[in-house]
Short mmCIF file of C-alpha atoms in Angstrom, two decimals:
data_model
loop_
_atom_site.label_atom_id
_atom_site.label_comp_id
_atom_site.label_asym_id
_atom_site.label_seq_id
_atom_site.Cartn_x
_atom_site.Cartn_y
_atom_site.Cartn_z
CA MET S 103 0.08 0.03 -0.01
CA GLN S 104 1.38 3.37 -0.97
CA ALA S 105 1.82 6.10 1.62
CA GLU S 106 0.06 9.11 1.71
CA THR S 107 1.88 11.86 0.36
CA LYS S 108 1.41 15.26 1.93
CA PRO S 109 -0.06 17.94 -0.07
CA GLN S 110 2.22 20.49 -1.64
CA ILE S 111 1.74 24.01 -2.84
CA ALA S 112 2.03 25.07 -6.18
CA SER S 113 4.84 27.79 -6.96
CA ARG S 114 2.21 30.46 -7.79
CA HIS S 115 0.77 29.85 -4.43
CA LEU S 116 3.99 30.27 -2.64
CA TRP S 117 4.50 33.47 -4.62
CA LEU S 118 1.00 34.90 -4.00
CA TYR S 119 1.48 34.19 -0.17
CA PHE S 120 4.93 35.89 -0.31
CA GLY S 121 3.23 38.82 -2.41
CA LEU S 122 0.35 39.17 -0.06
CA SER S 123 2.65 39.06 3.09
CA CYS S 124 4.94 41.78 1.53
CA SER S 125 2.20 44.10 -0.04
CA GLY S 126 0.30 44.00 3.61
CA SER S 127 3.44 44.50 5.93
CA TRP S 128 5.17 47.02 3.48
CA SER S 129 2.03 49.15 2.99
CA LEU S 130 1.90 49.47 6.80
CA CYS S 131 5.53 50.43 6.82
CA ALA S 132 4.89 53.16 4.29
CA VAL S 133 1.94 54.56 5.93
CA PHE S 134 3.48 55.04 9.56
CA TYR S 135 6.37 56.57 7.69
CA LEU S 136 4.37 59.06 5.75
CA GLN S 137 2.62 60.00 9.02
CA GLY S 138 5.86 60.97 10.50
CA VAL S 139 6.00 58.14 13.19
CA GLU S 140 9.41 57.88 14.68
CA TRP S 141 10.80 54.37 15.23
CA GLY S 142 10.94 53.86 19.00
CA SER S 143 7.95 55.46 19.88
CA PRO S 144 4.58 53.61 20.87
CA ALA S 145 3.11 53.93 17.70
CA SER S 146 6.13 52.12 15.99
CA ARG S 147 5.86 49.39 18.50
CA PHE S 148 2.29 48.98 17.30
CA LEU S 149 3.53 49.07 13.56
CA GLY S 150 5.97 45.97 14.68
CA ILE S 151 2.94 44.15 15.95
CA LEU S 152 0.64 44.84 12.86
CA TYR S 153 3.71 43.75 10.54
CA THR S 154 3.75 40.28 11.78
CA VAL S 155 0.05 39.85 11.43
CA CYS S 156 0.24 40.12 7.49
CA PRO S 157 1.98 36.61 7.01
CA CYS S 158 -0.58 35.01 8.99
CA VAL S 159 -3.49 36.93 7.01
CA ALA S 160 -1.76 35.84 3.68
CA ALA S 161 -1.25 32.26 4.74
CA LEU S 162 -4.99 31.84 5.96
CA ILE S 163 -6.23 33.48 2.64
CA VAL S 164 -4.12 31.28 0.10
CA GLN S 165 -4.73 28.20 2.28
CA GLY S 166 -8.35 28.44 2.73
CA PRO S 167 -10.37 30.53 0.22
CA VAL S 168 -7.62 29.84 -2.66
CA ARG S 169 -6.44 26.44 -2.23
CA LYS S 170 -9.47 25.24 0.03
CA ARG S 171 -7.10 23.09 2.21
CA PRO S 172 -7.21 22.49 5.69
CA ILE S 173 -5.65 24.67 8.24
CA LEU S 174 -4.92 23.14 11.55
CA GLN S 175 -2.69 19.93 10.48
CA PRO S 176 -0.53 21.37 7.49
CA PHE S 177 0.34 24.44 9.47
CA GLY S 178 1.63 22.47 12.33
CA LEU S 179 -1.04 23.67 14.90
CA ARG S 180 -1.11 20.41 16.86
CA ALA S 181 0.35 18.96 19.93
CA GLY S 182 1.98 15.71 19.28
CA SER S 183 3.95 13.72 21.87
CA LYS S 184 7.31 14.98 20.41
CA ILE S 185 6.55 18.65 21.05
CA TRP S 186 7.13 17.86 24.82
CA VAL S 187 10.68 16.68 23.76
CA TRP S 188 11.59 19.73 21.87
CA LEU S 189 9.77 22.57 24.05
CA PRO S 190 12.70 22.60 26.86
CA LEU S 191 15.14 22.70 24.23
CA ALA S 192 13.40 25.57 22.46
CA SER S 193 13.56 27.55 25.52
CA LEU S 194 17.26 26.94 26.12
CA LEU S 195 18.67 27.38 22.88
CA PRO S 196 18.20 31.01 23.19
CA LEU S 197 20.33 30.93 26.65
CA GLY S 198 22.99 29.27 24.88
CA ILE S 199 23.00 31.81 21.91
CA ALA S 200 22.90 34.53 24.42
CA MET S 201 26.05 33.27 26.16
CA LEU S 202 28.26 32.47 23.21
CA THR S 203 27.19 35.84 21.78
CA LEU S 204 28.79 37.33 25.06
CA MET S 205 31.78 35.14 24.74
CA LEU S 206 32.23 36.16 20.84
CA SER S 207 31.75 40.07 21.75
CA ALA S 208 34.37 39.97 24.53
CA LEU S 209 37.01 39.03 21.63
CA LEU S 210 36.01 42.27 20.20
CA PRO S 211 38.13 45.29 21.49
CA SER S 212 35.50 47.73 20.65
CA LEU S 213 32.89 45.91 22.87
CA GLU S 214 32.66 45.90 26.65
CA VAL S 215 30.88 42.83 28.13
CA ALA S 216 29.37 43.50 31.80
CA TRP S 217 30.37 40.28 33.35
CA THR S 218 30.15 41.61 36.74
CA THR S 219 27.18 43.21 38.65
CA GLU S 220 29.30 46.36 38.92
CA ALA S 221 30.06 46.44 35.41
CA TRP S 222 26.33 46.19 34.35
CA VAL S 223 25.38 48.93 36.65
CA ALA S 224 28.08 51.18 34.96
CA LEU S 225 26.36 50.37 31.41
CA ASN S 226 22.79 50.74 32.33
CA SER S 227 22.48 53.17 35.46
CA GLY S 228 22.33 56.12 33.02
CA SER S 229 19.06 55.04 31.86
CA VAL S 230 17.49 55.59 35.26
CA PRO S 231 16.21 59.05 36.50
CA ALA S 232 18.84 60.80 38.66
CA GLU S 233 16.17 61.11 41.38
CA LYS S 234 15.53 57.08 41.40
CA ARG S 235 19.19 56.14 40.74
CA THR S 236 20.18 55.53 44.29
CA GLU S 237 17.18 53.27 44.95
CA PHE S 238 18.03 51.22 41.73
CA LEU S 239 21.41 50.99 42.59
CA GLU S 240 20.77 49.41 46.07
CA ALA S 241 18.28 47.09 44.63
CA ILE S 242 20.72 45.76 41.88
CA ARG S 243 23.49 45.37 44.28
CA ALA S 244 21.15 43.46 46.76
CA MET S 245 20.25 40.70 44.22
CA PRO S 246 21.71 37.39 45.29
CA VAL S 247 22.62 36.67 41.35
CA HIS S 248 23.90 38.87 38.56
CA PRO S 249 21.10 41.01 36.86
CA GLY S 250 21.72 39.58 33.37
CA VAL S 251 20.79 35.89 35.03
CA ALA S 252 17.63 37.40 36.75
CA GLN S 253 16.50 38.74 33.46
CA SER S 254 17.27 35.49 31.56
CA ILE S 255 14.76 33.68 33.80
CA GLN S 256 11.91 36.08 33.10
CA ALA S 257 12.75 36.07 29.27
CA VAL S 258 12.20 32.23 29.32
CA LEU S 259 8.77 32.70 31.07
CA VAL S 260 7.88 35.47 28.61
CA GLY S 261 8.95 33.21 25.70
CA LEU S 262 6.78 30.96 26.71
CA THR S 263 3.68 32.99 27.08
CA ILE S 264 3.42 36.66 25.83
CA ASN S 265 5.95 36.47 23.09
CA ALA S 266 5.26 33.02 21.78
CA ALA S 267 1.69 34.40 21.29
CA LEU S 268 2.97 37.34 19.43
CA CYS S 269 5.21 35.11 17.28
CA LEU S 270 2.70 32.64 16.54
CA PHE S 271 1.10 35.14 13.96
CA GLU S 272 4.10 35.17 12.01
CA GLU S 273 5.07 31.71 12.01
CA LEU S 274 1.76 30.32 10.82
CA GLY S 275 3.23 31.71 7.39
CA TRP S 276 7.01 30.92 7.65
CA ARG S 277 7.38 27.75 9.27
CA GLY S 278 3.39 26.81 8.79
CA PHE S 279 2.16 27.46 5.33
CA LEU S 280 5.60 27.62 3.72
CA TYR S 281 6.56 24.14 4.88
CA GLN S 282 4.06 22.65 2.67
CA GLN S 283 6.30 23.62 -0.42
CA PRO S 284 7.57 21.32 -2.86
CA ALA S 285 11.37 22.17 -1.80
CA THR S 286 14.27 20.13 -1.37
CA PRO S 287 14.06 19.40 2.39
CA ARG S 288 17.75 19.78 3.09
CA TYR S 289 17.84 23.40 1.71
CA GLN S 290 14.15 24.55 2.81
CA PHE S 291 15.88 26.50 5.69
CA ALA S 292 17.88 28.83 2.80
CA ARG S 293 14.94 29.46 1.18
CA VAL S 294 12.59 30.40 3.70
CA GLY S 295 15.30 32.28 5.57
CA LEU S 296 15.90 34.39 2.36
CA LEU S 297 12.34 35.19 1.86
CA TRP S 298 11.70 36.00 5.72
CA GLY S 299 15.00 38.18 5.19
CA LEU S 300 13.42 40.13 2.18
CA TRP S 301 10.19 40.57 4.10
CA HIS S 302 12.18 42.26 6.95
CA VAL S 303 14.16 44.73 4.90
CA PRO S 304 11.65 47.68 4.91
CA LEU S 305 11.15 47.52 8.45
CA VAL S 306 15.02 47.29 9.13
CA LEU S 307 15.28 50.67 6.86
CA TYR S 308 12.85 52.12 9.11
CA GLY S 309 14.88 51.54 12.28
CA HIS S 310 14.21 48.12 13.42
CA LEU S 311 17.29 46.34 14.84
CA TYR S 312 19.92 48.55 13.15
CA PRO S 313 18.66 52.33 13.86
CA GLN S 314 22.42 53.47 13.52
CA ASN S 315 23.09 51.80 10.20
CA PRO S 316 19.68 50.77 8.38
CA TRP S 317 21.30 50.44 5.05
CA PRO S 318 24.01 47.94 6.12
CA GLY S 319 21.55 46.44 8.63
CA ALA S 320 19.21 45.58 5.54
CA ALA S 321 22.09 43.40 4.21
CA LEU S 322 23.17 41.82 7.64
CA ILE S 323 19.26 41.04 8.16
CA PHE S 324 19.66 38.02 5.72
CA LEU S 325 22.61 36.46 7.59
CA ALA S 326 20.53 36.89 10.76
CA THR S 327 17.41 35.14 9.45
CA LEU S 328 19.42 32.70 7.67
CA ALA S 329 21.15 31.65 10.79
CA GLN S 330 17.81 31.33 12.75
CA SER S 331 16.25 29.43 10.03
CA VAL S 332 18.60 26.36 10.34
CA ILE S 333 17.36 25.95 14.05
CA LEU S 334 13.94 26.92 13.30
CA ASP S 335 13.97 24.08 10.50
CA VAL S 336 15.09 21.57 12.99
CA LEU S 337 12.52 22.44 15.57
CA ARG S 338 9.81 22.57 12.92
CA ARG S 339 10.55 19.16 11.24
CA SER S 340 11.67 17.52 14.35
CA SER S 341 8.59 18.21 16.60
CA GLY S 342 6.21 18.23 13.57
CA SER S 343 4.76 21.51 14.95
CA ILE S 344 4.98 25.24 15.09
CA VAL S 345 4.75 25.22 18.92
CA PRO S 346 8.53 24.99 19.71
CA VAL S 347 9.37 27.37 16.82
CA VAL S 348 7.32 30.27 18.50
CA VAL S 349 8.90 29.20 21.87
CA PHE S 350 12.39 29.59 20.54
CA ARG S 351 11.64 32.78 18.55
CA GLY S 352 9.69 34.27 21.58
CA THR S 353 12.42 33.60 24.19
CA LEU S 354 14.95 34.92 21.64
CA MET S 355 13.22 38.14 21.12
CA ALA S 356 13.01 38.32 25.09
CA MET S 357 16.93 37.80 25.46
CA MET S 358 17.69 40.46 22.71
CA PRO S 359 17.48 43.65 25.07
CA ILE S 360 19.11 41.71 27.79
CA ILE S 361 22.29 40.93 25.85
CA GLY S 362 22.18 44.39 24.16
CA LEU S 363 20.66 46.57 21.53
CA ALA S 364 22.88 49.45 20.40
CA SER S 365 20.83 52.76 20.34
CA PRO S 366 21.76 56.44 19.42
CA ILE S 367 20.10 57.32 22.68
CA PRO S 368 22.68 58.14 25.14
CA THR S 369 20.35 57.27 28.08
CA ALA S 370 19.03 54.06 26.47
CA PRO S 371 19.73 50.95 28.51
CA ARG S 372 22.62 48.80 27.17
CA GLY S 373 22.00 45.35 28.46
CA LEU S 374 25.21 43.27 28.73
CA ILE S 375 27.17 44.66 25.99
CA GLY S 376 28.40 48.17 25.88
CA GLY S 377 30.24 50.14 22.99
CA GLY S 378 30.41 49.48 19.29
CA THR S 379 27.44 50.13 17.06
CA ASP S 380 24.55 47.99 15.95
CA LEU S 381 26.15 45.96 13.19
CA HIS S 382 28.29 44.13 16.04
CA THR S 383 26.24 44.54 18.94
CA GLY S 384 23.72 41.94 20.41
CA ILE S 385 22.23 38.72 19.02
CA THR S 386 21.49 40.30 15.55
CA GLY S 387 24.99 41.86 15.25
CA ALA S 388 27.76 39.96 13.97
CA PRO S 389 28.79 38.10 17.21
CA GLY S 390 25.18 37.10 17.50
CA ILE S 391 24.70 35.92 14.26
CA ALA S 392 27.95 33.86 14.32
CA ALA S 393 26.69 32.36 17.71
CA THR S 394 23.66 31.60 16.35
CA ALA S 395 25.02 30.02 13.26
CA LEU S 396 27.26 27.78 15.17
CA ILE S 397 24.56 26.59 17.52
CA GLY S 398 22.51 25.78 14.61
CA ALA S 399 25.36 23.64 13.26
CA LEU S 400 25.79 21.93 16.46
CA LEU S 401 22.02 21.13 16.64
CA VAL S 402 21.98 19.98 13.10
CA ILE S 403 24.96 17.64 13.99
CA TYR S 404 23.03 16.27 16.85
CA VAL S 405 19.92 15.46 15.25
CA LYS S 406 21.69 13.48 12.39
CA ARG S 407 23.87 11.28 14.73
CA GLN S 408 20.56 10.79 16.78
CA ALA S 409 18.78 9.82 13.52
CA SER S 410 21.70 7.31 12.43
CA LYS S 411 21.60 5.62 15.77
CA SER S 412 17.72 5.22 15.51
CA ARG S 413 17.97 3.45 12.20
CA PRO S 414 18.11 -0.49 12.37
CA ALA S 415 21.32 -2.01 11.63
CA SER S 416 21.34 -3.75 8.16
CA ALA S 417 21.38 -7.58 8.89
CA PRO S 418 24.69 -9.44 7.81
CA SER S 419 24.84 -11.21 4.60
CA THR S 420 24.82 -14.83 4.35
CA LEU S 421 26.26 -17.27 1.75
#
């Protein structure tokens, strides 16, 4: 009996999805820009949320009215037994990326990593109003652990809840709808990663992630999305669900300001990394992208080794 094959989407449907996603998100970006909304304002944060809804809407339109296909199972909205194996890893991988990012950043002479509480205070106390600074310093120095450790625990909780819900909109398209495409499985992460990066470009030029260097950042974002796509591909395929995907992305998003986001504003919080520009600071800077790529490569090697161990040994030949 022939195994049932998974329905694949035609190229026209794939590009229709991508066109709808980009036209919706990019139009929102243009409207906010023409209205004079500055990046970093509350309105720009609202734009960031709306921007991620468009891939979800596009996926639902193409999958439902256009293709007339079911949504729940093909999009990975299910909770199989494998999810509970990959969920803890999805929460812990961003912590590993963050630590490796700090280690690589420490190798750059232009960057300063706040390994101690006092170094962290020196980097971040400027963001606290002068009248509250004494109280802030006392609270930080009374903490039993480094501020970065306490914030990382909070990031895991946020990644499992609020941020995961926010990332679900976007991932229903990228790792939901697009994982029905008839691409070579080995390179599917690259195709999705490049499309995902291109979708980000107008938001990056607006000021997202690289406010100091938007044009070089628009090129660097492709490396960031490709590096993350390796890990997201493994989580999606190994678990059969997008739940670990959104947990990983939600936790990584929560870790970004903790590690450090470069800002032209002198009083902005610096996180754990000081100095440099947004091109080599934090998880979306050069050290962070390198750390993400290295963690992704190790994850791929681990999965392949586990798969080879699970294969039954071939029977010995007989004469």
